[in-house]
Amino acid sequence: MALVSTKKMFEMASKNGYAVGAFNVNNMEITQGIIAAIAEEKAPLILQVSRGARAYASNSYLKAIINVAVEENPDIPIAINLDHGDTFETCKQFVDDGFTSVMIDASKQPFDENIEVTKQVVEYAHARGVVVEAELGQLGGIEEDVVGVEDVSKHIADPDQAVEFVERSGCDSLAVACGTSHGAYKFKSEPKLAFDVIAEIGDRLPGYPLVMHGSSSVLREFVDLINKYGGDMPNAMGVPEKSVSRAAKMAICKVNIDTDLRLALTAKIRQVFAEKPGEFDPRKYLGPGREAIKEMVKHKLQVLGCAGKASECM
Ligand SMILES: [Zn+2]
């Protein structure tokens, strides 16, 4: 099976109360770790590429790696999404390069301008069978060149605007600011997600898929390993997994996870370096890093409720 769009996945996720994991890929080991997990757990999958990932690894390498993953897993539906496209031109490029989904993030622009550019991307993408994710409201934290707001609780998406945005722009899914944040230093204390907002939008747009960004939990075990083996990540904190699970049962159909991948890989590499200082074969530390990613993703698929759902999403 070739790459798919997110249409069927979101339809089933919405109907059956789970969310599909969207994981960012930057190299072969990260991709292989994710794929090994979804192959074992039989889950639908969204792989995401940011502009930063493409600048780092180049589109041809990333696409080649992803194509192998798709070929080797014919019974797993895999979508490939541009994460945080900033302009129509960027989105157009990724559509032309064979992505099955693109995100246009014009959330920093005024409401009407956000709708205008989203609409433009929707028209171009839909004509080529590609789906579009848009964003409304503002997240906190920093992810590559996406810099968020200081206090996320003051920038929660407005349900009236969300309904109007979807109707006017025609986007296929909407990332709504609901109290999450990018990066490893999301919060100073345990965050409260705006479940009331998710519920209200869900009621007013029945079956419509919402997306949660910045949803890594900043898993304690990895932060502790990093700090134990020479790292320095004090006060790292993410979104509790019980909140992610609760949102996944509601209108949230796609949950973005990047930071937890980075932490798993970094923690494992640090551990190998500390325990075997004579080791210089990259396979001996990237290999365990890849394994750590696989185990972490398997766990996430349980949190999201999408394990075992691959076949219904085909
Ligand atoms: Zn994001």
CSV table of C-alpha atoms in Angstrom, one decimal, residues 103-307:
chain,number,residue,atom,x,y,z
A,103,MET,CA,0.0,21.7,7.8
A,104,ILE,CA,-0.3,25.4,7.2
A,105,ASP,CA,0.4,27.3,10.4
A,106,ALA,CA,-0.7,30.9,10.0
A,107,SER,CA,-1.9,31.1,13.5
A,108,LYS,CA,0.2,34.2,14.3
A,109,GLN,CA,-1.6,36.1,11.6
A,110,PRO,CA,-5.0,37.8,12.2
A,111,PHE,CA,-8.0,35.6,12.0
A,112,ASP,CA,-9.1,36.6,8.5
A,113,GLU,CA,-5.6,36.3,7.1
A,114,ASN,CA,-5.1,32.9,8.7
A,115,ILE,CA,-8.3,31.8,6.9
A,116,GLU,CA,-7.2,33.3,3.6
A,117,VAL,CA,-3.9,31.6,3.4
A,118,THR,CA,-5.3,28.3,4.8
A,119,LYS,CA,-8.0,28.4,2.1
A,120,GLN,CA,-5.4,28.9,-0.6
A,121,VAL,CA,-3.4,25.9,0.6
A,122,VAL,CA,-6.7,23.8,0.8
A,123,GLU,CA,-7.5,24.6,-2.8
A,124,TYR,CA,-4.1,23.6,-4.0
A,125,ALA,CA,-3.8,20.5,-1.9
A,126,HIS,CA,-7.4,19.2,-2.4
A,127,ALA,CA,-7.0,19.4,-6.1
A,128,ARG,CA,-4.1,16.9,-5.7
A,129,GLY,CA,-5.7,14.6,-3.2
A,130,VAL,CA,-3.8,16.0,-0.2
A,131,VAL,CA,-5.3,16.9,3.1
A,132,VAL,CA,-4.6,20.1,5.1
A,133,GLU,CA,-4.2,20.8,8.8
A,134,ALA,CA,-4.5,24.4,10.0
A,135,GLU,CA,-3.9,26.0,13.4
A,136,LEU,CA,-6.0,28.4,15.5
A,137,GLY,CA,-4.9,30.0,18.7
A,138,GLN,CA,-1.4,30.0,20.0
A,139,LEU,CA,0.8,27.4,21.7
A,140,GLY,CA,3.6,28.0,24.1
A,141,GLY,CA,7.2,26.8,24.0
A,142,ILE,CA,9.7,26.7,21.2
A,143,GLU,CA,10.0,24.1,18.5
A,144,GLU,CA,12.7,24.9,15.9
A,145,ASP,CA,11.7,28.3,14.6
A,146,VAL,CA,8.1,28.1,15.9
A,147,VAL,CA,8.2,30.3,19.0
A,148,GLY,CA,5.1,30.2,21.1
A,149,VAL,CA,3.4,32.5,23.7
A,150,GLU,CA,4.6,32.9,27.2
A,151,ASP,CA,1.3,31.9,29.1
A,152,VAL,CA,-0.6,29.3,27.2
A,153,SER,CA,-3.7,29.6,29.4
A,154,LYS,CA,-4.3,33.1,28.0
A,155,HIS,CA,-4.3,31.9,24.4
A,156,ILE,CA,-6.8,29.0,24.3
A,157,ALA,CA,-8.7,28.7,21.0
A,158,ASP,CA,-12.2,30.2,21.0
A,159,PRO,CA,-14.9,27.6,20.0
A,160,ASP,CA,-16.9,30.2,18.0
A,161,GLN,CA,-13.8,31.1,16.0
A,162,ALA,CA,-12.9,27.4,15.5
A,163,VAL,CA,-16.3,26.6,14.0
A,164,GLU,CA,-16.1,29.7,11.7
A,165,PHE,CA,-12.5,28.9,10.8
A,166,VAL,CA,-13.3,25.3,9.7
A,167,GLU,CA,-16.4,26.4,7.7
A,168,ARG,CA,-14.7,29.2,5.9
A,169,SER,CA,-11.3,27.7,5.2
A,170,GLY,CA,-12.3,24.1,4.4
A,171,CYS,CA,-9.3,22.6,6.3
A,172,ASP,CA,-9.5,18.9,7.0
A,173,SER,CA,-8.3,19.1,10.6
A,174,LEU,CA,-7.6,21.8,13.0
A,175,ALA,CA,-4.8,22.2,15.7
A,176,VAL,CA,-6.5,24.1,18.5
A,177,ALA,CA,-4.5,25.7,21.3
A,178,CYS,CA,-5.9,23.9,24.4
A,179,GLY,CA,-3.1,24.5,26.9
A,180,THR,CA,-0.3,22.5,25.5
A,181,SER,CA,3.2,23.7,24.6
A,182,HIS,CA,6.2,22.8,22.4
A,183,GLY,CA,9.5,21.6,23.8
A,184,ALA,CA,10.9,20.0,27.0
A,185,TYR,CA,10.2,23.0,29.3
A,186,LYS,CA,6.5,23.3,28.8
A,187,PHE,CA,5.3,24.3,32.2
A,188,LYS,CA,6.3,25.3,35.7
A,189,SER,CA,3.5,23.3,37.3
A,190,GLU,CA,1.2,20.5,36.1
A,191,PRO,CA,-0.8,21.9,33.3
A,192,LYS,CA,-4.6,21.9,33.0
A,193,LEU,CA,-5.8,21.3,29.5
A,194,ALA,CA,-8.9,23.1,28.3
A,195,PHE,CA,-11.1,20.0,28.1
A,196,ASP,CA,-14.2,22.2,28.0
A,197,VAL,CA,-13.0,23.8,24.8
A,198,ILE,CA,-12.2,20.5,23.2
A,199,ALA,CA,-15.6,19.2,24.2
A,200,GLU,CA,-17.5,22.3,23.0
A,201,ILE,CA,-15.8,22.3,19.6
A,202,GLY,CA,-16.4,18.5,19.4
A,203,ASP,CA,-20.1,19.1,20.1
A,204,ARG,CA,-20.4,21.8,17.5
A,205,LEU,CA,-18.4,20.0,14.8
A,206,PRO,CA,-19.4,16.4,15.3
A,207,GLY,CA,-16.8,14.0,13.9
A,208,TYR,CA,-14.4,16.8,13.0
A,209,PRO,CA,-10.8,15.9,13.8
A,210,LEU,CA,-8.9,18.2,16.2
A,211,VAL,CA,-5.1,18.1,16.6
A,212,MET,CA,-3.0,18.5,19.7
A,213,HIS,CA,0.5,19.8,19.3
A,214,GLY,CA,3.2,20.0,21.9
A,215,SER,CA,1.9,16.9,23.6
A,216,SER,CA,5.0,15.1,24.7
A,217,SER,CA,4.9,14.1,28.4
A,218,VAL,CA,8.7,14.8,28.8
A,219,LEU,CA,9.0,11.3,30.3
A,220,ARG,CA,10.6,11.4,33.7
A,221,GLU,CA,12.7,8.2,33.1
A,222,PHE,CA,14.5,9.8,30.2
A,223,VAL,CA,15.1,13.2,31.8
A,224,ASP,CA,16.5,11.3,34.9
A,225,LEU,CA,18.8,9.3,32.7
A,226,ILE,CA,20.0,12.4,30.9
A,227,ASN,CA,20.7,14.2,34.2
A,228,LYS,CA,22.3,11.1,35.7
A,229,TYR,CA,24.8,10.7,32.8
A,230,GLY,CA,26.1,14.2,32.5
A,231,GLY,CA,23.1,16.0,31.0
A,232,ASP,CA,21.6,19.2,32.4
A,233,MET,CA,17.8,19.4,32.0
A,234,PRO,CA,16.4,20.7,35.3
A,235,ASN,CA,12.7,21.3,35.6
A,236,ALA,CA,11.7,19.7,32.3
A,237,MET,CA,8.0,19.1,32.4
A,238,GLY,CA,5.4,18.0,29.8
A,239,VAL,CA,1.7,17.1,29.4
A,240,PRO,CA,0.7,14.3,31.8
A,241,GLU,CA,-0.2,11.1,29.8
A,242,LYS,CA,-3.6,10.8,31.6
A,243,SER,CA,-4.5,14.2,30.1
A,244,VAL,CA,-3.4,13.0,26.6
A,245,SER,CA,-5.4,9.9,26.9
A,246,ARG,CA,-8.5,11.8,28.0
A,247,ALA,CA,-8.2,14.2,25.1
A,248,ALA,CA,-7.7,11.3,22.7
A,249,LYS,CA,-11.0,9.8,23.7
A,250,MET,CA,-12.6,13.2,22.9
A,251,ALA,CA,-12.4,15.2,19.6
A,252,ILE,CA,-8.6,15.1,19.5
A,253,CYS,CA,-7.7,12.6,16.6
A,254,LYS,CA,-4.0,13.4,16.1
A,255,VAL,CA,-1.4,13.9,18.8
A,256,ASN,CA,2.0,15.3,17.9
A,257,ILE,CA,5.0,13.8,19.7
A,258,ASP,CA,8.6,14.9,19.1
A,259,THR,CA,10.3,15.9,22.3
A,260,ASP,CA,9.8,12.4,23.9
A,261,LEU,CA,11.5,10.9,20.8
A,262,ARG,CA,14.5,13.2,21.3
A,263,LEU,CA,14.7,12.5,25.0
A,264,ALA,CA,14.6,8.7,24.5
A,265,LEU,CA,17.4,8.8,22.0
A,266,THR,CA,19.6,11.3,23.9
A,267,ALA,CA,19.1,9.4,27.2
A,268,LYS,CA,20.2,6.1,25.7
A,269,ILE,CA,23.2,7.6,23.9
A,270,ARG,CA,24.3,9.3,27.1
A,271,GLN,CA,24.0,6.1,29.1
A,272,VAL,CA,26.1,4.1,26.6
A,273,PHE,CA,28.7,6.9,26.5
A,274,ALA,CA,28.9,7.0,30.3
A,275,GLU,CA,28.9,3.2,30.8
A,276,LYS,CA,31.3,2.4,27.9
A,277,PRO,CA,33.6,5.3,27.4
A,278,GLY,CA,35.8,3.3,25.0
A,279,GLU,CA,32.9,2.7,22.6
A,280,PHE,CA,33.3,4.5,19.2
A,281,ASP,CA,31.1,2.4,16.9
A,282,PRO,CA,28.0,4.5,16.1
A,283,ARG,CA,26.0,1.4,15.8
A,284,LYS,CA,26.6,0.6,19.4
A,285,TYR,CA,25.0,3.8,20.7
A,286,LEU,CA,22.5,4.6,17.9
A,287,GLY,CA,21.3,1.0,18.0
A,288,PRO,CA,20.3,1.2,21.7
A,289,GLY,CA,18.9,4.7,21.0
A,290,ARG,CA,16.7,3.3,18.3
A,291,GLU,CA,15.5,0.5,20.6
A,292,ALA,CA,14.6,3.1,23.3
A,293,ILE,CA,12.5,5.0,20.7
A,294,LYS,CA,10.7,1.8,19.8
A,295,GLU,CA,9.8,1.0,23.4
A,296,MET,CA,8.7,4.6,24.1
A,297,VAL,CA,6.5,4.7,21.0
A,298,LYS,CA,4.9,1.3,21.8
A,299,HIS,CA,3.9,2.8,25.2
A,300,LYS,CA,2.6,6.0,23.5
A,301,LEU,CA,0.3,3.9,21.2
A,302,GLN,CA,-1.3,2.6,24.4
A,303,VAL,CA,-1.7,6.1,25.8
A,304,LEU,CA,-3.4,7.2,22.5
A,305,GLY,CA,-5.5,4.1,22.2
A,306,CYS,CA,-4.5,3.4,18.6
A,307,ALA,CA,-2.7,0.1,19.1
